[in-house]
Short mmCIF file of C-alpha atoms in Angstrom, two decimals:
data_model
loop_
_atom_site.label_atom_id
_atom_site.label_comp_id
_atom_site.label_asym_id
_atom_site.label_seq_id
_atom_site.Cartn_x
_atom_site.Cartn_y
_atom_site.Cartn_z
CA UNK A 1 -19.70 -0.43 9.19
CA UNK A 2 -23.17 -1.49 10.87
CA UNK A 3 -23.11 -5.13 12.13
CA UNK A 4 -26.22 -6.91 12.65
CA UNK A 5 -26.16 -7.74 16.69
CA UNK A 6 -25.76 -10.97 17.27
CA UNK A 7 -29.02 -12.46 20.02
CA UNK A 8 -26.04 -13.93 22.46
CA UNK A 9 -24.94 -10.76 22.93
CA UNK A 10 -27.87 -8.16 23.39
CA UNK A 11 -31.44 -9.31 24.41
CA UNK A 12 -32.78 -7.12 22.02
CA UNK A 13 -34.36 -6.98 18.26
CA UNK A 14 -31.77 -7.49 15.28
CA UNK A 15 -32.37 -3.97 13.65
CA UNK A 16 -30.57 -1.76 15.75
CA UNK A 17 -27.37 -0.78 13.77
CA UNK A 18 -24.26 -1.35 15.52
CA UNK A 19 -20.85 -0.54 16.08
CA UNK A 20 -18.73 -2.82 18.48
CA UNK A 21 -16.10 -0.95 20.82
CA UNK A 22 -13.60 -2.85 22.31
CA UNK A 23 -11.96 -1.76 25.27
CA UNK A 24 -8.87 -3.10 26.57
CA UNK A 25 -5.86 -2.73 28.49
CA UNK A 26 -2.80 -1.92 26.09
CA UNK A 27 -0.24 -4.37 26.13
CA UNK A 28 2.37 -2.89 24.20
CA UNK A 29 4.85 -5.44 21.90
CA UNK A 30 8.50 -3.44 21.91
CA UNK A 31 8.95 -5.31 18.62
CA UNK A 32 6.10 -3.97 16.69
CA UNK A 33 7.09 -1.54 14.01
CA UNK A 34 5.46 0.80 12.03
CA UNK A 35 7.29 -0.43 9.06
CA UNK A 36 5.52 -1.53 5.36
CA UNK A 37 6.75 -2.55 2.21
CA UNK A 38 6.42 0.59 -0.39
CA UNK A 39 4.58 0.23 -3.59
CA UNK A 40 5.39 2.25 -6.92
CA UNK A 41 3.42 2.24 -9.93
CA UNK A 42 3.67 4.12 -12.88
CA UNK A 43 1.77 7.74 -12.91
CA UNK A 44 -0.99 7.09 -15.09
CA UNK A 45 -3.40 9.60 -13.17
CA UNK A 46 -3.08 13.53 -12.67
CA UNK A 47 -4.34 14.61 -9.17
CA UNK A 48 -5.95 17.91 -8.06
CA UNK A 49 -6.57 18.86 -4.67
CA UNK A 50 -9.36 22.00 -3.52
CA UNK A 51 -11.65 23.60 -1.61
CA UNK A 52 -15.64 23.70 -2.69
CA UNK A 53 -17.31 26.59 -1.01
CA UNK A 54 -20.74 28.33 -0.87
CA UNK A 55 -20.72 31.31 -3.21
CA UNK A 56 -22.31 33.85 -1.06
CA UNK A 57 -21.27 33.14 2.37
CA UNK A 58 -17.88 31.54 1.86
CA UNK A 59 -18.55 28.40 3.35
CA UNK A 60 -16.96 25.16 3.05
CA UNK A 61 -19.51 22.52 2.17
CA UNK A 62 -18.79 19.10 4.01
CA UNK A 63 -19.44 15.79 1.70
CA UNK A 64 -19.69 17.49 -1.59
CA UNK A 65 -19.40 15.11 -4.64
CA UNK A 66 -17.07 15.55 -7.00
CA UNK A 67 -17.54 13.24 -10.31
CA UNK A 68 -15.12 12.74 -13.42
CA UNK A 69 -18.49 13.03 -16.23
CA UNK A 70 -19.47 10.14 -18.15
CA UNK A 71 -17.37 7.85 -16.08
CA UNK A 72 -17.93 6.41 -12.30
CA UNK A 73 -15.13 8.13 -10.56
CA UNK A 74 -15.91 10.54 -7.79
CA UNK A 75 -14.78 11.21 -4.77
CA UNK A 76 -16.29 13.73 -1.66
CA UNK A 77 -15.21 17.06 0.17
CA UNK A 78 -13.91 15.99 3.85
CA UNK A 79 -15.21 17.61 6.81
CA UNK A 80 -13.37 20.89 6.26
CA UNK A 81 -14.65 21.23 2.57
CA UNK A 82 -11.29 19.98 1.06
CA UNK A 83 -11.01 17.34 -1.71
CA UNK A 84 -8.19 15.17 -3.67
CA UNK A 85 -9.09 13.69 -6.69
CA UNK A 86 -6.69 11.59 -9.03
CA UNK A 87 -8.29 11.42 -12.75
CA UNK A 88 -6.55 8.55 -15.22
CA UNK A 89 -5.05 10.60 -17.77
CA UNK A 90 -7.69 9.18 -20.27
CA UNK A 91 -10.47 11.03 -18.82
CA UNK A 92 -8.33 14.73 -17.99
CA UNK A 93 -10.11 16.29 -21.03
CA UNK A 94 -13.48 15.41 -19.66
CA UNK A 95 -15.44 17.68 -17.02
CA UNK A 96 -15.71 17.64 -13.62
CA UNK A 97 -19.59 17.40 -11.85
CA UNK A 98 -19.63 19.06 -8.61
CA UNK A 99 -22.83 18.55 -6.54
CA UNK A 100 -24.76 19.24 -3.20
CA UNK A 101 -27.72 18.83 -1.92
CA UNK A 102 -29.85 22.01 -2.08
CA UNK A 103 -27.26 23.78 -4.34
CA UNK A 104 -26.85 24.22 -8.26
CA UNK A 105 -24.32 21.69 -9.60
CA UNK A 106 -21.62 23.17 -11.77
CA UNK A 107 -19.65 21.37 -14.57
CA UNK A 108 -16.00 22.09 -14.85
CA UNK A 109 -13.37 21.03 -17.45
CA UNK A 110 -11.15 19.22 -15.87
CA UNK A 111 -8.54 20.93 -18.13
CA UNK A 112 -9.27 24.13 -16.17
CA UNK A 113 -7.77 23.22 -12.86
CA UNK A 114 -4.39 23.37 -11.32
CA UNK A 115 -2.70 20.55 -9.56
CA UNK A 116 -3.40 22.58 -5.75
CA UNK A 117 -5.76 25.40 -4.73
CA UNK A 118 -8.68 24.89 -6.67
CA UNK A 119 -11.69 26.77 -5.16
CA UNK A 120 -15.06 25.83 -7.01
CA UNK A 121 -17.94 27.98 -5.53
CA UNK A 122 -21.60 26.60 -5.52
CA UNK A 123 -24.75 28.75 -5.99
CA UNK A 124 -27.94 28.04 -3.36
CA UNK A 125 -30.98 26.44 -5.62
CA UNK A 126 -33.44 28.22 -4.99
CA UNK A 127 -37.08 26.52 -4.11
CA UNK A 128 -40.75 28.05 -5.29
CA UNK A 129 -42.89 28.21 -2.63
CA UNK A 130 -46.03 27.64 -5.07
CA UNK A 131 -44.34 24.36 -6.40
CA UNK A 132 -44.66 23.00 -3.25
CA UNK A 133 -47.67 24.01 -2.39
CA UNK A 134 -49.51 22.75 -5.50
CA UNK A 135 -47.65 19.32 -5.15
CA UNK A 136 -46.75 18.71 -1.81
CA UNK A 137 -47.90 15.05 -0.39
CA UNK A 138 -50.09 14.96 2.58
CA UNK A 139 -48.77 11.79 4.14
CA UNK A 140 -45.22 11.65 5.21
CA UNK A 141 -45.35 8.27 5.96
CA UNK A 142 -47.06 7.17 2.81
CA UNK A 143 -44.64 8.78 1.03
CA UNK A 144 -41.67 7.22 2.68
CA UNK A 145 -43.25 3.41 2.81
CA UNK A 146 -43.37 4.31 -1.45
CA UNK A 147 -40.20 5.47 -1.73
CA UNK A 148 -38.51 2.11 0.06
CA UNK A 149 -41.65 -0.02 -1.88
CA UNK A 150 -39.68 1.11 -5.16
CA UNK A 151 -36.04 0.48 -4.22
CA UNK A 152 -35.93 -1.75 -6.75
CA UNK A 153 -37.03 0.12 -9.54
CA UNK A 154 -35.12 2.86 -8.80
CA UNK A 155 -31.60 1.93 -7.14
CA UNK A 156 -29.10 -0.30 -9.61
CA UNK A 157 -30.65 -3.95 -10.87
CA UNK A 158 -27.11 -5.44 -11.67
CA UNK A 159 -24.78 -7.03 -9.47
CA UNK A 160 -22.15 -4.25 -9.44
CA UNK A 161 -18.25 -4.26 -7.68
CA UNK A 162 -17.30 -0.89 -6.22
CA UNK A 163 -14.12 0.41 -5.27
CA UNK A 164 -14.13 2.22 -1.58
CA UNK A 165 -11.83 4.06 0.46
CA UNK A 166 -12.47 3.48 4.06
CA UNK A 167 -11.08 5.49 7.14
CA UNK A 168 -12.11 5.20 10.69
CA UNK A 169 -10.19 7.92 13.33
CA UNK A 170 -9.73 7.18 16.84
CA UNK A 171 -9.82 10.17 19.21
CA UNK A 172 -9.25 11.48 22.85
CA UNK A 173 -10.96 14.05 23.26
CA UNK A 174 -9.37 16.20 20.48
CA UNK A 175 -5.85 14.76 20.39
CA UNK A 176 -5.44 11.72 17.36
CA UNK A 177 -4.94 8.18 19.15
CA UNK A 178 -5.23 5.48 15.90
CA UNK A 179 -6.00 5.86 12.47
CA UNK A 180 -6.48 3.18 9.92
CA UNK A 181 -7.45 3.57 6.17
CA UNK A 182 -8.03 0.80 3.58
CA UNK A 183 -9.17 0.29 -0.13
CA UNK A 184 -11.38 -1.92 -0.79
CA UNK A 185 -13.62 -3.74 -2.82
CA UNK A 186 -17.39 -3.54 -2.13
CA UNK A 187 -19.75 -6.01 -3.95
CA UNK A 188 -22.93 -5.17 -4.00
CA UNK A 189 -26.19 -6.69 -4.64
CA UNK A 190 -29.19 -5.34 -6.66
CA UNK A 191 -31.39 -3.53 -4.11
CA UNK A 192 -34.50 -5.61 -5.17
CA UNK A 193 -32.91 -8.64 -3.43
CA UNK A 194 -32.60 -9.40 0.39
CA UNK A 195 -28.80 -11.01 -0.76
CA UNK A 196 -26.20 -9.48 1.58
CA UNK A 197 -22.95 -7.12 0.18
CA UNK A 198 -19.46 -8.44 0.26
CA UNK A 199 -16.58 -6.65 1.28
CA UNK A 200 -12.98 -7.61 0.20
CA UNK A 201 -9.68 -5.88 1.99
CA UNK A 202 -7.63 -4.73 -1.02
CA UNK A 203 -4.99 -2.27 1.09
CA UNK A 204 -4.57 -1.34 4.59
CA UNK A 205 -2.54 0.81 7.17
CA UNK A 206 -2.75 2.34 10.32
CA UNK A 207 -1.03 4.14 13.17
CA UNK A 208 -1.35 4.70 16.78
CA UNK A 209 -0.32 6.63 19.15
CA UNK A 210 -0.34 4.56 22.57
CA UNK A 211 0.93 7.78 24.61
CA UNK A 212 -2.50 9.52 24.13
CA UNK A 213 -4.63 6.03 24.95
CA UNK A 214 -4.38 6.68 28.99
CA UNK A 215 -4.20 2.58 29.21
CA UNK A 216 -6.76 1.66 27.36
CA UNK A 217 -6.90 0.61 23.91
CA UNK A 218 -9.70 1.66 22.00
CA UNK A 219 -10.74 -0.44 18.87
CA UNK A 220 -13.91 -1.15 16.66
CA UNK A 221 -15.18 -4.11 15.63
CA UNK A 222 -16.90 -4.68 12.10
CA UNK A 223 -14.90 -2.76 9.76
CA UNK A 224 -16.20 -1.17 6.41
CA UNK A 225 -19.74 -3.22 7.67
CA UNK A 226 -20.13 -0.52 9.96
CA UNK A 227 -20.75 1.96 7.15
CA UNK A 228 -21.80 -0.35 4.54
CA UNK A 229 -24.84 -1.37 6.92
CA UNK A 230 -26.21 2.39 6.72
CA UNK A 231 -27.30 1.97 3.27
CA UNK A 232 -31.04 1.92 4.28
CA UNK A 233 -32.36 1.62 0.62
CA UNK A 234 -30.56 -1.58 0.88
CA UNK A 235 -31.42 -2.66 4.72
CA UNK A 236 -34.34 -0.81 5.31
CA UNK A 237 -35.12 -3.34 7.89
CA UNK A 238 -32.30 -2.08 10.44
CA UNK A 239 -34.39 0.84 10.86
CA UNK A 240 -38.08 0.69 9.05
CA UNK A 241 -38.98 -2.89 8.97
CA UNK A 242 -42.96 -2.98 8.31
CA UNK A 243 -43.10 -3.94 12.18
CA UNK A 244 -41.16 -0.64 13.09
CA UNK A 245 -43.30 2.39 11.17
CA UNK A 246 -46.07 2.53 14.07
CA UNK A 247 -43.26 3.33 16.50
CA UNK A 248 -42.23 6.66 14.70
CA UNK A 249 -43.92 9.54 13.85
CA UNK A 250 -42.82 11.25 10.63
CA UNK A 251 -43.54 14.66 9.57
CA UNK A 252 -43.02 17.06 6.85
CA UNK A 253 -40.06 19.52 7.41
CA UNK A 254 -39.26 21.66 4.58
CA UNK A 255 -37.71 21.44 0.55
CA UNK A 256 -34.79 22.08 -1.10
CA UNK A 257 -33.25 21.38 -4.85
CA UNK A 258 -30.51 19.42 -6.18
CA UNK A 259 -30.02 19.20 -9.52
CA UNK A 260 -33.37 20.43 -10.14
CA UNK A 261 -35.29 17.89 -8.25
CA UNK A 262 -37.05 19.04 -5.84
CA UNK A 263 -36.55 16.92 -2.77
CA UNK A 264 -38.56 17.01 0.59
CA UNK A 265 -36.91 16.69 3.96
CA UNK A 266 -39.12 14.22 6.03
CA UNK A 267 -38.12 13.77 10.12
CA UNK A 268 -38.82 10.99 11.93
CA UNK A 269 -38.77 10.27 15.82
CA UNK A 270 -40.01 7.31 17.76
CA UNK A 271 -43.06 8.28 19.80
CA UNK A 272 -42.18 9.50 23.70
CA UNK A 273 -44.39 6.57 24.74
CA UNK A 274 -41.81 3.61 23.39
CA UNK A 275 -38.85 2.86 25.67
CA UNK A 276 -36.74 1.00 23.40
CA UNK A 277 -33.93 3.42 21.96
CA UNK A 278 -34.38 4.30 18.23
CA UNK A 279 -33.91 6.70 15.98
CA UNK A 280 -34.35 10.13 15.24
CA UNK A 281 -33.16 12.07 11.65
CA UNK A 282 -34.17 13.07 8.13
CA UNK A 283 -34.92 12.02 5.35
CA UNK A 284 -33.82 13.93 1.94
CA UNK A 285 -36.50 12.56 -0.79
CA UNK A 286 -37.04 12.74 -4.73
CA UNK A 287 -41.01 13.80 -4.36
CA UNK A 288 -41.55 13.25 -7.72
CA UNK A 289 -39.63 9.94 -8.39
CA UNK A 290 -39.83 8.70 -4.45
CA UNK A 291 -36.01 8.50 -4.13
CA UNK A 292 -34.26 8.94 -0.93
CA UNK A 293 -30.81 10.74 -2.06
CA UNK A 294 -29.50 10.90 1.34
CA UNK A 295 -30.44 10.56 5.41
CA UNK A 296 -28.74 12.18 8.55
CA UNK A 297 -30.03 10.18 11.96
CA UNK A 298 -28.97 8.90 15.47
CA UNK A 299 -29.71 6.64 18.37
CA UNK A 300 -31.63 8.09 21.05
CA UNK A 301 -29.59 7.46 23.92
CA UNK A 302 -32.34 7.60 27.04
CA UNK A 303 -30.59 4.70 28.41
CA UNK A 304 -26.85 5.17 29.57
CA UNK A 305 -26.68 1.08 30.65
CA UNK A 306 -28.61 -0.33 27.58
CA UNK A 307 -26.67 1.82 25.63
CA UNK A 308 -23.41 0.32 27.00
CA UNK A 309 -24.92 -3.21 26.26
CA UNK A 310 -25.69 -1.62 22.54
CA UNK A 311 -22.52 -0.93 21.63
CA UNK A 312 -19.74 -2.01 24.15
CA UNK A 313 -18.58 -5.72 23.73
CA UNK A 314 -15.46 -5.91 26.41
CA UNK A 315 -13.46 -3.76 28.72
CA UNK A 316 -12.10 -3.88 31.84
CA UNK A 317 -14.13 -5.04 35.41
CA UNK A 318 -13.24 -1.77 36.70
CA UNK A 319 -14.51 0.53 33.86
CA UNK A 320 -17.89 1.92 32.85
CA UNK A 321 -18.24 2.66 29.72
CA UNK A 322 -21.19 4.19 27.84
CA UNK A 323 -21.82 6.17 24.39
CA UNK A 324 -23.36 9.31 24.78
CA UNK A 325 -23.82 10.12 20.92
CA UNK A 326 -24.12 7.91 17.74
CA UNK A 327 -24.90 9.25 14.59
CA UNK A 328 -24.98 8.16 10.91
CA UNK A 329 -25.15 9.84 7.78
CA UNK A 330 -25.73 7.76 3.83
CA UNK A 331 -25.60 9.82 0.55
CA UNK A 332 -26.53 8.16 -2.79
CA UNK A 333 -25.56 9.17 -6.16
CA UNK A 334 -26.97 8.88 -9.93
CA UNK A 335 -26.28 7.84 -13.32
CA UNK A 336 -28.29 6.83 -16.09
CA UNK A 337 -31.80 7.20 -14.27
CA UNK A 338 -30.45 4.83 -11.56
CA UNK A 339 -28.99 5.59 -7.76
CA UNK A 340 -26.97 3.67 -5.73
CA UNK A 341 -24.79 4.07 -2.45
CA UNK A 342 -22.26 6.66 -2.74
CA UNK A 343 -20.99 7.66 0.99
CA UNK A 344 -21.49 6.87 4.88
CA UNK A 345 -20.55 7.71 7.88
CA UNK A 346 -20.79 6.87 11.77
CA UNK A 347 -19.86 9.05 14.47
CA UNK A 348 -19.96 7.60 18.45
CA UNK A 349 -18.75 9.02 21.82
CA UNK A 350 -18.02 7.31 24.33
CA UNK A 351 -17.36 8.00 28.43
CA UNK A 352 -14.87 6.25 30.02
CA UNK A 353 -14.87 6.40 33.93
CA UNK A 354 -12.64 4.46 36.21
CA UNK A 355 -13.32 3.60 39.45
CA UNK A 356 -10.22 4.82 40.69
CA UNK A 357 -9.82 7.87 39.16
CA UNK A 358 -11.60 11.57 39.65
CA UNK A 359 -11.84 12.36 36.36
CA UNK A 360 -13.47 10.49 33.05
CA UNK A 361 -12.20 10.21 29.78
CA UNK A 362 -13.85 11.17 26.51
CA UNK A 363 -13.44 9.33 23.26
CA UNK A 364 -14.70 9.59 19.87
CA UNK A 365 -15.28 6.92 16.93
CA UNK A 366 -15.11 8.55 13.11
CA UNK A 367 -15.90 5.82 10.30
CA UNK A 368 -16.69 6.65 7.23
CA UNK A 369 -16.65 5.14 3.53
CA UNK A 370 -16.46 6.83 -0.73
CA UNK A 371 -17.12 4.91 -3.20
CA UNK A 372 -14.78 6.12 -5.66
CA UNK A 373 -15.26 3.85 -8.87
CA UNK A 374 -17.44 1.21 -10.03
CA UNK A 375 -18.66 -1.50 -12.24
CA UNK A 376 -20.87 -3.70 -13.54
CA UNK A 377 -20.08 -7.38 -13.22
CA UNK A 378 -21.47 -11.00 -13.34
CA UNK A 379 -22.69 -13.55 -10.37
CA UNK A 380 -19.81 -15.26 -10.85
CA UNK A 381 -17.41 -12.29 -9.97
CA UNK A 382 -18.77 -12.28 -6.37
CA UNK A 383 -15.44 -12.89 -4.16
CA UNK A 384 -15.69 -16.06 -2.31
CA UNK A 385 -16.53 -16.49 1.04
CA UNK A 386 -12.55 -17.03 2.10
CA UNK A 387 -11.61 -13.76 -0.43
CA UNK A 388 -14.38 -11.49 2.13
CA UNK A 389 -13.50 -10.07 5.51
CA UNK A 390 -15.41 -10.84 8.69
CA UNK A 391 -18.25 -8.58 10.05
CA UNK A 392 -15.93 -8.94 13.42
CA UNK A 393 -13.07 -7.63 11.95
CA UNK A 394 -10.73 -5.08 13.79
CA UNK A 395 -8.87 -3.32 11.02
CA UNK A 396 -6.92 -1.73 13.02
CA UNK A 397 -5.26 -5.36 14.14
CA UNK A 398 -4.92 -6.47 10.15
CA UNK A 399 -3.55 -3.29 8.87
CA UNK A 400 0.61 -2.90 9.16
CA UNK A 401 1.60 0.74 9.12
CA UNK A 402 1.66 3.75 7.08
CA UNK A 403 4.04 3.95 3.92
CA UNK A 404 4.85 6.52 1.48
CA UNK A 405 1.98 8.20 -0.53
CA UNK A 406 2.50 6.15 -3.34
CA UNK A 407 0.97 3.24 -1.40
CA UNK A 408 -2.38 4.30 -2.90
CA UNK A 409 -1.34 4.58 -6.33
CA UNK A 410 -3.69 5.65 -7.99
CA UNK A 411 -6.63 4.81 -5.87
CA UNK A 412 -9.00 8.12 -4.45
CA UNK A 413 -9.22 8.91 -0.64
CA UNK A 414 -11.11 11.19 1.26
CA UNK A 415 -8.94 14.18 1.82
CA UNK A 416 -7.67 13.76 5.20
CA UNK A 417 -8.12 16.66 7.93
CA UNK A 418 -5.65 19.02 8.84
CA UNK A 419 -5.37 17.17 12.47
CA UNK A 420 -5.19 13.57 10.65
CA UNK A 421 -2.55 14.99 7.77
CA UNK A 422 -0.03 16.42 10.80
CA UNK A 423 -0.58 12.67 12.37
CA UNK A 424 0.20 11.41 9.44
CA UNK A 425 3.48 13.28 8.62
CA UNK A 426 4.61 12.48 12.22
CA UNK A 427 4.46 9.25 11.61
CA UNK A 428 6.24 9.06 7.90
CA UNK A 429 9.40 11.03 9.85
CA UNK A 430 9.34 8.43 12.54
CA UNK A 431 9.63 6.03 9.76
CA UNK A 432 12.27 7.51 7.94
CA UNK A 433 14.51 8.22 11.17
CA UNK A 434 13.76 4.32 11.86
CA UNK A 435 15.04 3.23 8.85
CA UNK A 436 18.18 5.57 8.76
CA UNK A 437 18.79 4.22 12.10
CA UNK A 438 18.68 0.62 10.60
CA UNK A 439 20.87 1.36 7.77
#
């Protein structure tokens, strides 16, 4: 979902990540509907739906992995520890991996678990002090410029076309404005070259709720780019070009194991004495193999106005508007000795004061993107530049509606909350009272 800013628009360096608000007065078209053609497919896939949970405490763990074994589909626990999987019935008498960082994976048969209500509990992984003592690296920066130095021995070599579900939420404060969800297909490039991913729309839908949008209309710009951007194995440059390392200082934090690797959490700040706002987070590295599995960061907002400029392309004269947090989050996964981008997400707040008015709004930005299957395929199979979407696209404006469930087929998703489910049922029985009206 990161965009690369383009120089008309921000007077500053290229790397900063970036995610385009739009804000604009509704204009409301009496004539839209919510309406989309249904799909139906035959059932050639089981689903199961669950919680996964720390063992002792009782937990939910957020952005768990869940993988079908000895295939590539997977899918990831939602913010509330929840997940939906749908398995091809080919594959329902293999096991299930389920993984997080810092805890013991377990292997399930897939055989083993109901349709609903499945609760798989995780185990902490335990980390020996003397182990990391006796091989602990004494340069955290050294050992991050390695780890991105070997990207391409490490991350996949083939050009490889991945199936993603995206879904970026829209809120006021707490209350649900617009929600839009997509498949689609992500080609990516071998890490080792500087070639850029393409991203093909498969499916699409949306809703919103213009009640909750206090006159203005809230959108962002860039799509799946937006997440797809926060692969830093792939663009280290938005972050750590060779230009950029002098400006942060990185430090050792602490260890943890997953899948017994032992993997060092490195953070990173810029130094109080640079003005331009970067980045701040950690790093969750493979000591012994100099992989990064996964990063948590965010923008250092010191700025409000440059921060505006950052991130807010067009709203009203009357309006200031300004972010007050952005922050991203990349997982990778493995298979066969090899990693590659599994998960991101961006989070963004924004503060919306009118002139006229006492009181300022609040909104937030949630985008986020699974890859759920994947494949190896040629040069030949990369989609062609009219088959890709534009790094300025609003999917909110291409998508049509919500449908029936069986618009996804058998595609995975990202469980949805609790708050995004209820919007989501609203919306089918709005539908279905439409069309009985119609009749």
């Amino acid at each position: 979902m990161l965009t690369r800013i383009p120089s008309m628009i921000l007077n500053v360096k290229s790397r900063v990540f970036l995610l385009f608000a739009v804000f604009g007065l509704i204009m409301l078209n009496p004539n839209e509907t919510l309406a989309l053609q249904q799909e139906t497919a035959g059932v050639d896939y089981k689903e199961y739906s669950g919680e996964v949970k720390e063992e002792s405490s009782n937990k939910s763990l957020v952005f768990a992995t869940l993988t079908v074994e000895g295939t590539n589909i997977s899918t990831i626990t939602n913010t509330e520890g929840n997940f939906l999987l749908k398995v091809p019935k080919e594959h329902i008498n293999k096991n299930l991996v389920v993984s997080f960082l810092g805890y013991k994976t377990k292997i399930i048969p897939i055989s083993s678990l109901g349709r609903e209500g499945n609760e798989i509990s995780l185990k902490v992984s335990a980390t020996q002090l003397s182990e990391v003592n006796i091989n602990a690296p004494k340069d955290a920066l050294a050992l991050v410029k390695e780890t991105l130095k070997n990207r391409g021995e490490n991350y996949f070599e083939d050009p490889t076309l991945m199936t993603a579900f995206y879904r970026e939420t829209i809120k006021r404060r707490r209350k649900n404005v617009s929600l839009a969800e997509a498949v689609v297909n992500v080609y990516k490039t071998p890490y080792s070259i500087g070639r850029d991913d393409a991203v093909e729309l498969y499916k699409a839908r949306k809703s919103t709720d213009y009640s909750k949008l206090d006159t203005v209309a809230l959108k962002l710009q860039g799509g799946p780019y937006n997440t797809l951007y926060v692969d830093l194995m792939k663009y280290p440059q938005y972050i750590f070009a060779e230009e950029d390392f002098t400006n942060y200082k990185f430090t050792f934090d602490r260890s943890t194991r997953t899948n017994d690797r032992l993997i060092y959490v490195i953070k990173f700040d810029q130094y109080e004495t640079i003005l331009e706002p970067l980045y701040q987070g950690e790093l969750y590295i493979d000591v012994e193999n100099k992989i990064l599995t996964g990063a948590i960061f965010s923008l250092n907002i010191t700025d409000r106005n440059l921060a505006a400029q950052l991130f807010v392309r067009k709203k009203p004269a009357k309006v200031d508007v300004w972010p007050t947090e952005v922050a991203y989050r990349v997982d990778y996964r493995e298979k066969d000795g090899k990693w590659f981008y599994g998960y991101s997400s961006v989070f963004m707040e924004f503060k919306v004061d009118w002139a006229d008015k006492w009181f300022n709004s609040q909104y937030s930005m949630t985008a986020e993107m699974a890859i759920t299957d994947w494949e190896k395929v040629t040069k030949a199979e990369r989609p062609k530049y009219r088959q890709r979407i534009r790094e300025s696209i609003i999917l909110s404006d291409e998508a049509s509606g919500f449908s029936d469930p069986n618009f996804w087929g058998e595609y995975n998703i990202i469980e949805p909350e609790k708050s995004i489910e209820s919007a989501i049922r609203k919306i089918q029985r709005q539908l279905r009272r439409d069309e009985r009206n119609s009749d």
